Tab-separated table of C-alpha atoms in Angstrom:
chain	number	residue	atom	x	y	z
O	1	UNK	CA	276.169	112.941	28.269
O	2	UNK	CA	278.272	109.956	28.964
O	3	UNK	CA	281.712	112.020	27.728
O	4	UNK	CA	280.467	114.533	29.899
O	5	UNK	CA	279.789	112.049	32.901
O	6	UNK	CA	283.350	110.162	32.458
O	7	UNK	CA	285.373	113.536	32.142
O	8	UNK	CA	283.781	114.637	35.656
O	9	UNK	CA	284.239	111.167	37.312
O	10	UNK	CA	287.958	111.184	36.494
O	11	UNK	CA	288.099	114.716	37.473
O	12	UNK	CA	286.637	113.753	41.568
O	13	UNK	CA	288.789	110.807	41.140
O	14	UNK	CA	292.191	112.465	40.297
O	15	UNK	CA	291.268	115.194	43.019
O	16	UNK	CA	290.630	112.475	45.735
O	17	UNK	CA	294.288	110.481	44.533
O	18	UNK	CA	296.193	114.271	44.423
O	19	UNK	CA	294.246	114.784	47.985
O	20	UNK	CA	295.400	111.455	49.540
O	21	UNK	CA	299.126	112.093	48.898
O	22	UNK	CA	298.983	115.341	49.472
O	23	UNK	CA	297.965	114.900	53.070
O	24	UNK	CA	300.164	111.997	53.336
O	25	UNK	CA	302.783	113.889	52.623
O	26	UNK	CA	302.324	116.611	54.789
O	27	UNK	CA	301.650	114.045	57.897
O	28	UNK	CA	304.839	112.585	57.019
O	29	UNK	CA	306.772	115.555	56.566
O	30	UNK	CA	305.035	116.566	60.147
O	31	UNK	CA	306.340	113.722	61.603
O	32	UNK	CA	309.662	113.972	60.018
O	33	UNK	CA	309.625	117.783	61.133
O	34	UNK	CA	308.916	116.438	65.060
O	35	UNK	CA	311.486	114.261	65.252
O	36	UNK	CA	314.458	116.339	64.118
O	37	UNK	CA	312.659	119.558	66.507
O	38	UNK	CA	312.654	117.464	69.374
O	39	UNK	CA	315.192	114.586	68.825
O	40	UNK	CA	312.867	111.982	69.400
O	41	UNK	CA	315.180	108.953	67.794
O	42	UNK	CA	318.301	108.385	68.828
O	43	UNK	CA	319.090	105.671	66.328
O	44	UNK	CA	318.196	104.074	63.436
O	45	UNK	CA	316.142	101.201	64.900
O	46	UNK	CA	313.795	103.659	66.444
O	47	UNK	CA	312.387	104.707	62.832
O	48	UNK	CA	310.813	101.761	62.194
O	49	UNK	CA	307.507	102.064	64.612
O	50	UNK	CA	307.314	105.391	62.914
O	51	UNK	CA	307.163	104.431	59.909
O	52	UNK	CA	304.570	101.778	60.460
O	53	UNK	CA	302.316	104.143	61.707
O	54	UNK	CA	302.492	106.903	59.242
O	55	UNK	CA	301.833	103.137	57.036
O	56	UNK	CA	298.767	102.684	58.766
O	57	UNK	CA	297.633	105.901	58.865
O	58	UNK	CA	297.676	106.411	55.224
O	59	UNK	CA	295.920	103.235	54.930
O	60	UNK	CA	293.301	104.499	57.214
O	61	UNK	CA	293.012	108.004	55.333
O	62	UNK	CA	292.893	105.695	51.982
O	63	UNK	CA	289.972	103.487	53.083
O	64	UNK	CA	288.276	105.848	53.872
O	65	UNK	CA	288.390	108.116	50.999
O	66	UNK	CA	288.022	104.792	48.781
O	67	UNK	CA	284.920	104.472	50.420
O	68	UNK	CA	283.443	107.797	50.197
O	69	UNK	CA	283.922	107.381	46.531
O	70	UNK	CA	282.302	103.866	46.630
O	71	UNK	CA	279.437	105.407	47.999
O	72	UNK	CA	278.971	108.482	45.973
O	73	UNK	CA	280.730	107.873	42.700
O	74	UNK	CA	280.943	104.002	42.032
O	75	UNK	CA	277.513	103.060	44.135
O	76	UNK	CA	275.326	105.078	41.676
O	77	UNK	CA	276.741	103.424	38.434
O	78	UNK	CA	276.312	100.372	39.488
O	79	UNK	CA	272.618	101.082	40.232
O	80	UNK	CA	272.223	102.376	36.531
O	81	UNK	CA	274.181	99.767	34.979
O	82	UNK	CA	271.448	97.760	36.853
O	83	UNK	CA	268.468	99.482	35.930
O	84	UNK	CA	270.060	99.713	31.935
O	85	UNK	CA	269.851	95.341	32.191
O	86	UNK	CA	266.365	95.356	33.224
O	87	UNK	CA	265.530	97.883	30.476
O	88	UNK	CA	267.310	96.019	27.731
O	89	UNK	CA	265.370	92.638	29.050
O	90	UNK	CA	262.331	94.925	28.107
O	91	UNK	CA	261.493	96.527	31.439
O	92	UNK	CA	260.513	100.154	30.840
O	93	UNK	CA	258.426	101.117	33.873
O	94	UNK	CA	261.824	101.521	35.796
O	95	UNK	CA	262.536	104.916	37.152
O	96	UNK	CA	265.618	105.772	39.356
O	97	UNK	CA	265.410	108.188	42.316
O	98	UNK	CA	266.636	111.489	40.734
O	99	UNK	CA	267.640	113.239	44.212
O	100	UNK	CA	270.940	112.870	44.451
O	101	UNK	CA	273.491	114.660	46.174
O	102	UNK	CA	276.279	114.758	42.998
O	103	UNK	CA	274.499	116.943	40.624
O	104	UNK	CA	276.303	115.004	37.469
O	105	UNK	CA	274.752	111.797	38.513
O	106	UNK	CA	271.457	113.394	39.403
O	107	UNK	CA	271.798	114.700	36.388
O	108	UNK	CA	272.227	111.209	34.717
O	109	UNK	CA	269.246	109.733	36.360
O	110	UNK	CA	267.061	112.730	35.169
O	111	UNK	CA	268.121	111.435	31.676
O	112	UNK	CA	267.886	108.337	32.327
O	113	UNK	CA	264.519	108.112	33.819
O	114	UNK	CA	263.743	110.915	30.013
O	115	UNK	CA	265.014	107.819	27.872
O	116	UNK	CA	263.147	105.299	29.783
O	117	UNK	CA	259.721	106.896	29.471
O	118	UNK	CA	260.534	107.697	25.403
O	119	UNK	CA	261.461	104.234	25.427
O	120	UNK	CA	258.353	103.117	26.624
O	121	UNK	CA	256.042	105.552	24.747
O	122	UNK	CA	257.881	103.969	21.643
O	123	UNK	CA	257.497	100.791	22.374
O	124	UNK	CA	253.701	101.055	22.883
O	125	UNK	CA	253.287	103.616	19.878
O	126	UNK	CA	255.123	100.464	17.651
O	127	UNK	CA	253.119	97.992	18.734
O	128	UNK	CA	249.478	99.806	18.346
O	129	UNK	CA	250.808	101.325	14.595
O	130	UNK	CA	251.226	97.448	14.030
O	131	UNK	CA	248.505	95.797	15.264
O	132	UNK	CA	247.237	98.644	12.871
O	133	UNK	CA	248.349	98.261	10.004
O	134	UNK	CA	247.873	94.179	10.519
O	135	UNK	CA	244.497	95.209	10.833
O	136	UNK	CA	244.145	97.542	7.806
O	137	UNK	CA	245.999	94.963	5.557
O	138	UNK	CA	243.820	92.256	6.644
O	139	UNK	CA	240.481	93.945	4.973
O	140	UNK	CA	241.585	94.578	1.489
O	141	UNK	CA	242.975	91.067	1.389
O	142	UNK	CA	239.945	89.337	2.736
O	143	UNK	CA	238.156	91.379	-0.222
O	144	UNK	CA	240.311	90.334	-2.947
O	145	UNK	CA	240.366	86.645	-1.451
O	146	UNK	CA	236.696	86.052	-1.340
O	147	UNK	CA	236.334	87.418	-4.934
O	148	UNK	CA	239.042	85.521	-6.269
O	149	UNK	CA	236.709	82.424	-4.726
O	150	UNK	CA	233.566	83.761	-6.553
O	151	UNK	CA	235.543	83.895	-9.793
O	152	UNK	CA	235.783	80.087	-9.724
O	153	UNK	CA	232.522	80.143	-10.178
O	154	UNK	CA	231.410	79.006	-13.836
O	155	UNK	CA	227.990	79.769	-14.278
O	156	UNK	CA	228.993	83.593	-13.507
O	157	UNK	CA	227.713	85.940	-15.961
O	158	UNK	CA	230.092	88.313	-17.993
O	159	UNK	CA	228.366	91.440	-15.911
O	160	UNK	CA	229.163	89.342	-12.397
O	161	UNK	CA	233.061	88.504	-13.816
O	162	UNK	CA	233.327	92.284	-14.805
O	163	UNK	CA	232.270	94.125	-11.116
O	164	UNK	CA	234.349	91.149	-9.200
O	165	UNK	CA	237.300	91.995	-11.523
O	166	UNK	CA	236.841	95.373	-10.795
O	167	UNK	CA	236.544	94.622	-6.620
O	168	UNK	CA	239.230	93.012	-6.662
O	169	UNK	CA	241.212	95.932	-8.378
O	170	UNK	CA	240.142	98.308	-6.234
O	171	UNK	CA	240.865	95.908	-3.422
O	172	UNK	CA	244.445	96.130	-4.642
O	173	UNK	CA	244.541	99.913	-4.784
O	174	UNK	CA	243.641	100.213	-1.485
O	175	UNK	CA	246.662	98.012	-0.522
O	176	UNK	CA	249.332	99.756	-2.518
O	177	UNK	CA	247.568	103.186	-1.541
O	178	UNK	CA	248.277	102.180	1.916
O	179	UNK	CA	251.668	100.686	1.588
O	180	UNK	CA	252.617	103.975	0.278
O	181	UNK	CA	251.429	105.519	2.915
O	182	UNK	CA	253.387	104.388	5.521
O	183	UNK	CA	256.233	104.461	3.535
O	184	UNK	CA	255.591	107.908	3.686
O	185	UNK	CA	255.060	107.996	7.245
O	186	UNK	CA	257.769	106.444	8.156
O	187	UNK	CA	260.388	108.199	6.415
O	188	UNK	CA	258.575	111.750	7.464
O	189	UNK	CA	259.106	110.207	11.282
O	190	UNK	CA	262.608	109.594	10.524
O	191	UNK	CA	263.162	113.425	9.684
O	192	UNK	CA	262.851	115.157	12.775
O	193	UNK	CA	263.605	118.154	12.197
O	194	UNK	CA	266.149	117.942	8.828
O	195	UNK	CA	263.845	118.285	5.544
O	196	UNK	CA	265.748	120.210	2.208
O	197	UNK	CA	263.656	123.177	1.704
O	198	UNK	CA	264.034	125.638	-1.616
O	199	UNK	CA	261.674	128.738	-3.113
O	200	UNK	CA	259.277	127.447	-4.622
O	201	UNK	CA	255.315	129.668	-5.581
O	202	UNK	CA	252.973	127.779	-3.033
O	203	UNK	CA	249.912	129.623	-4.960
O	204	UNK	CA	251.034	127.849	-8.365
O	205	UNK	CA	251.599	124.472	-6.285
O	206	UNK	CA	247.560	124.238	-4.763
O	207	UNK	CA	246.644	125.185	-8.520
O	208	UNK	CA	248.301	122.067	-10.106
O	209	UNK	CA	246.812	119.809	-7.070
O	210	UNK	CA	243.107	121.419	-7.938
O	211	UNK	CA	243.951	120.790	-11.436
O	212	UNK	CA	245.136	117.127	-10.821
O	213	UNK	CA	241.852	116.244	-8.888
O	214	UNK	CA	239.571	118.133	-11.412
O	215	UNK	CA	238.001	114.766	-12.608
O	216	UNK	CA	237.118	114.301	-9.120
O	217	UNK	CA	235.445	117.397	-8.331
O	218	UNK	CA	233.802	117.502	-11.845
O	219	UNK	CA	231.980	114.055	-11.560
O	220	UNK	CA	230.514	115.487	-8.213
O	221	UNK	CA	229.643	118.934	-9.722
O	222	UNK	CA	231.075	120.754	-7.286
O	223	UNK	CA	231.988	124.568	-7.495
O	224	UNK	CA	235.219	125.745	-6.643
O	225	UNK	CA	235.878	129.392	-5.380
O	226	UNK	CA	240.211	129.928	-5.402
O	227	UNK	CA	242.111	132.901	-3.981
O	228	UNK	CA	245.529	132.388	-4.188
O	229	UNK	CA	247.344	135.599	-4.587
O	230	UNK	CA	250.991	135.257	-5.908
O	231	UNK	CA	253.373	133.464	-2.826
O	232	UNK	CA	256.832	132.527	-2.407
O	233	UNK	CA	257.691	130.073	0.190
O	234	UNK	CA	260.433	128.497	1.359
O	235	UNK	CA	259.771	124.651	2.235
O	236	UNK	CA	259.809	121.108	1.280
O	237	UNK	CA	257.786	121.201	-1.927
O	238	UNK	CA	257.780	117.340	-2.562
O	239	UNK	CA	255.835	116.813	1.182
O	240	UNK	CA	253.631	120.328	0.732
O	241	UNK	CA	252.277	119.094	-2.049
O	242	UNK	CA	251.015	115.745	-0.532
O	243	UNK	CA	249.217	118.261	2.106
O	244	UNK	CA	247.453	119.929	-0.228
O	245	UNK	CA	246.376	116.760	-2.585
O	246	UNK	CA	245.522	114.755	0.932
O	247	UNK	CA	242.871	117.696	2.465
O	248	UNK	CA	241.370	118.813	-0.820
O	249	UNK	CA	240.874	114.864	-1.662
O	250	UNK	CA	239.020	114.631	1.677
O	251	UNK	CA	236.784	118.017	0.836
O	252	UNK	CA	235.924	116.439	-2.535
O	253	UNK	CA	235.401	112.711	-1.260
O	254	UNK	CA	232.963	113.616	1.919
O	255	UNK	CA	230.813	116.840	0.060
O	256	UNK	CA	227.667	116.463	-0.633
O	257	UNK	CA	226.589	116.522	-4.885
O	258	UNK	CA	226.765	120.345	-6.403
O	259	UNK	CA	228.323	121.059	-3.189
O	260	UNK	CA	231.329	123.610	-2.833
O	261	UNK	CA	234.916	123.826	-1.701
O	262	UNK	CA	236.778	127.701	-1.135
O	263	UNK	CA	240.525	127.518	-1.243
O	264	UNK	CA	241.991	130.754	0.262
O	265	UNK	CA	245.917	131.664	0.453
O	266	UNK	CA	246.202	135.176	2.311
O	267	UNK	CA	249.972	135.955	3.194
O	268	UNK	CA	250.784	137.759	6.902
O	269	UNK	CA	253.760	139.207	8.212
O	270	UNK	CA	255.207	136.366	9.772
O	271	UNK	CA	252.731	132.954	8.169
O	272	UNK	CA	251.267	131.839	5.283
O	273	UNK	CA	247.210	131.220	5.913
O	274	UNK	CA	245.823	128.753	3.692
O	275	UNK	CA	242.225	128.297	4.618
O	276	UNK	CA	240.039	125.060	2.570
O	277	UNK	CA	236.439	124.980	3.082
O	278	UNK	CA	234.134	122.130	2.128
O	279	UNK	CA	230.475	121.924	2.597
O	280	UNK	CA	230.171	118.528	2.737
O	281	UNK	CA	229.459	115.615	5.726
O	282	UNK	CA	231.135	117.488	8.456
O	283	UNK	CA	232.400	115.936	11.939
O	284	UNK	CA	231.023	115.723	15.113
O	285	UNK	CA	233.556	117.316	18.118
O	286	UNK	CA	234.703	113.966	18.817
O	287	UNK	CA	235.491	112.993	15.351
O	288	UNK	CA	237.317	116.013	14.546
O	289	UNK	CA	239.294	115.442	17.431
O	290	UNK	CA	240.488	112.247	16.456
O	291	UNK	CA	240.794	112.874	12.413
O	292	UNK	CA	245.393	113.303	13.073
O	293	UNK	CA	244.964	109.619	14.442
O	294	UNK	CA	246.937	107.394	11.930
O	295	UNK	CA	244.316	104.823	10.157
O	296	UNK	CA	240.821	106.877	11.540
O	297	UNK	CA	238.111	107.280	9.597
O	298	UNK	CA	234.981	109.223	10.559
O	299	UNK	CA	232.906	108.131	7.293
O	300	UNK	CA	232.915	104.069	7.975
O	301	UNK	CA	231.259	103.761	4.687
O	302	UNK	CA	233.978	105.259	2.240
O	303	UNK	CA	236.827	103.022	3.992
O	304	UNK	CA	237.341	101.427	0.807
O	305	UNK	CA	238.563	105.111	-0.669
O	306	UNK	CA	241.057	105.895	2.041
O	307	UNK	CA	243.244	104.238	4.891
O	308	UNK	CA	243.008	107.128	7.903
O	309	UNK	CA	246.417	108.055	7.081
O	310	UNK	CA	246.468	110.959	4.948
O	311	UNK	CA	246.043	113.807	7.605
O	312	UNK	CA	248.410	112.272	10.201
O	313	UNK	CA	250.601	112.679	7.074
O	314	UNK	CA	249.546	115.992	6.793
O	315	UNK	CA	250.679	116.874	9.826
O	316	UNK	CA	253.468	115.683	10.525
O	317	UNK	CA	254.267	117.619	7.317
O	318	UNK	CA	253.200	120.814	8.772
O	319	UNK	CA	255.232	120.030	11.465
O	320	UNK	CA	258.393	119.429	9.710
O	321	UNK	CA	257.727	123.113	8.973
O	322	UNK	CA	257.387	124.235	12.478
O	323	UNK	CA	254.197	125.194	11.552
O	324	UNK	CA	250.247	124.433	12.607
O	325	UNK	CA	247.470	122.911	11.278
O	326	UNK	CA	243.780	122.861	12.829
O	327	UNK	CA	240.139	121.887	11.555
O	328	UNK	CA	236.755	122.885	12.625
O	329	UNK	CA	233.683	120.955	11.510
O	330	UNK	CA	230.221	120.597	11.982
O	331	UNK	CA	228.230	117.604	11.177
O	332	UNK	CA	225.938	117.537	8.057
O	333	UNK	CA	227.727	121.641	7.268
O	334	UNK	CA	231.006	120.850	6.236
O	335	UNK	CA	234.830	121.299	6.978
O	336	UNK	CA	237.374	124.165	7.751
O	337	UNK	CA	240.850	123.044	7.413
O	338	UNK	CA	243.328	125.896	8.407
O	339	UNK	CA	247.102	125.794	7.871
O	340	UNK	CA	249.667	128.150	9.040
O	341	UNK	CA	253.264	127.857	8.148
O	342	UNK	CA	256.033	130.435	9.115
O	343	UNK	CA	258.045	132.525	6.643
């Protein structure tokens, strides 16, 4: 944009320069043309009054062309060099008038004003994601602090030692769980749009994530019915996978005992449907709403076994892949988690 922006400015400004000596030229060869048609000078001293004014006149021609392109060249860059300060001082609410009368610098302040308001959304999307993350930090260490206190306890029996020991690991889980996390988040955000994709069987992928959380699902009795018919898909496999172990953690973690979870790949003509089911806690509208949002957690009570980030993980995912991902839940029923990505 600014190439574009200095290759037109030079392009008025050579056409006003080529402009003013053209006309000059053609008043002074005018002139010139007058005084040899008429014989207005009779001698040499007589040239000089001519000569100042075609001077002056040029002069006057050259003001005022300098300041036409003061006004509607050099004027409007120095009102975005002076909105740019007060944005790098911080200032992001500034917005410049985009009506202009040069389309190239209308143009620029459309951009502009684009940048400003990304700026801004940034800037406020930082500084919630780390008051955040301060936040979810601050818990596990407060755990593993006060239980480090209680093990300076003597008189603690073995039994006592043993479940703060234990706290205290689990408190550290939970931290490395969710520095991973946003590890992960971060360098998905930092994609855009350029993930390495190869072939790879998506049916044979959700198998070896069902078969990875099988103690999980086996200590809570739950059934499983699978359909995942033979599918070739062309994607990120590393990231797909961490969809598929992040949603069918959450239908094992919030079902209800001997509950059930259906796993369903059906292939279309242009998307890949894979459809998981859980019958466990469910969502109110609300809550299902807000389940993307980095670090929320519906179930307050089972905080300690997540950190709110693995759908927003999820999706972005999914999104990486230009494709969609939506849930539908009802509280105390269970879960429908549906994701469609494009062949």
């Amino acid at each position: 944009m600014r190439n574009k922006l200095r290759s037109k400015l030079w392009i008025y400004l050579a056409s006003i320069i080529f402009l003013l000596i053209l006309t000059t030229f053609i008043v002074f060869t005018f002139i010139i043309y007058l005084i040899a048609r008429f014989n207005l000078l009779s001698g040499q001293e007589r040239f000089f009054p001519i000569f100042i004014f075609i001077s002056a006149f040029s002069i006057i021609i050259s003001s005022g062309v300098s300041a036409i392109v003061g006004k509607r060249i050099l004027k409007p860059i120095a009102e975005l060099r002076k909105s740019m300060n007060q944005v790098t001082q911080g200032d992001f609410s500034i917005q410049m008038n985009q009506v202009y009368t040069i389309d190239e610098v209308s143009d620029l302040y459309t951009d502009f004003n684009i940048m400003v308001k990304e700026l801004g959304s940034t800037e406020t999307l930082r500084n919630d994601f780390v008051s955040s993350v301060s936040h979810e930090f601050k818990t596990p260490i407060t755990i593993i602090q006060g239980y480090v206190q209680l093990l300076q306890d003597s008189e603690l029996t073995p039994e006592e030692r043993a479940e703060f020991y234990q706290r205290i690991l689990e408190g550290t889980q939970q931290l490395a769980t969710l520095s991973d996390n946003i590890l992960k988040l971060t360098k998905l955000e930092t994609q855009n749009s350029e993930i390495e994709k190869a072939d790879f069987r998506l049916d044979e992928q959700i198998r070896e994530v069902i078969l990875f959380l099988q103690p999980k699902w086996e200590r809570r009795n739950l059934s499983l019915d699978i359909e995942l018919p033979n599918a070739v898909y062309n994607g990120s496999e590393e990231f797909l996978y961490q969809v598929w172990l992040n949603i069918l953690d959450n239908a094992i973690k919030y079902n209800k005992e001997n509950g059930h979870i259906s796993v369903k790949l059906e292939e279309k003509s242009s998307v890949f449907l894979v459809e998981i089911v859980d019958s466990g806690v469910g969502m109110t509208d609300a809550e299902a709403e807000k389940s993307f949002d980095k670090f929320y957690q519906a179930d307050r009570s089972r905080k300690t076994e997540g950190n709110g980030l693995g759908l927003s993980l999820s999706q972005k995912i999914i999104e990486l892949h230009k494709g969609h991902i939506r849930v539908n839940s009802k509280l105390d029923i269970g879960t429908v988690f549906v994701i469609e990505l494009p062949k």
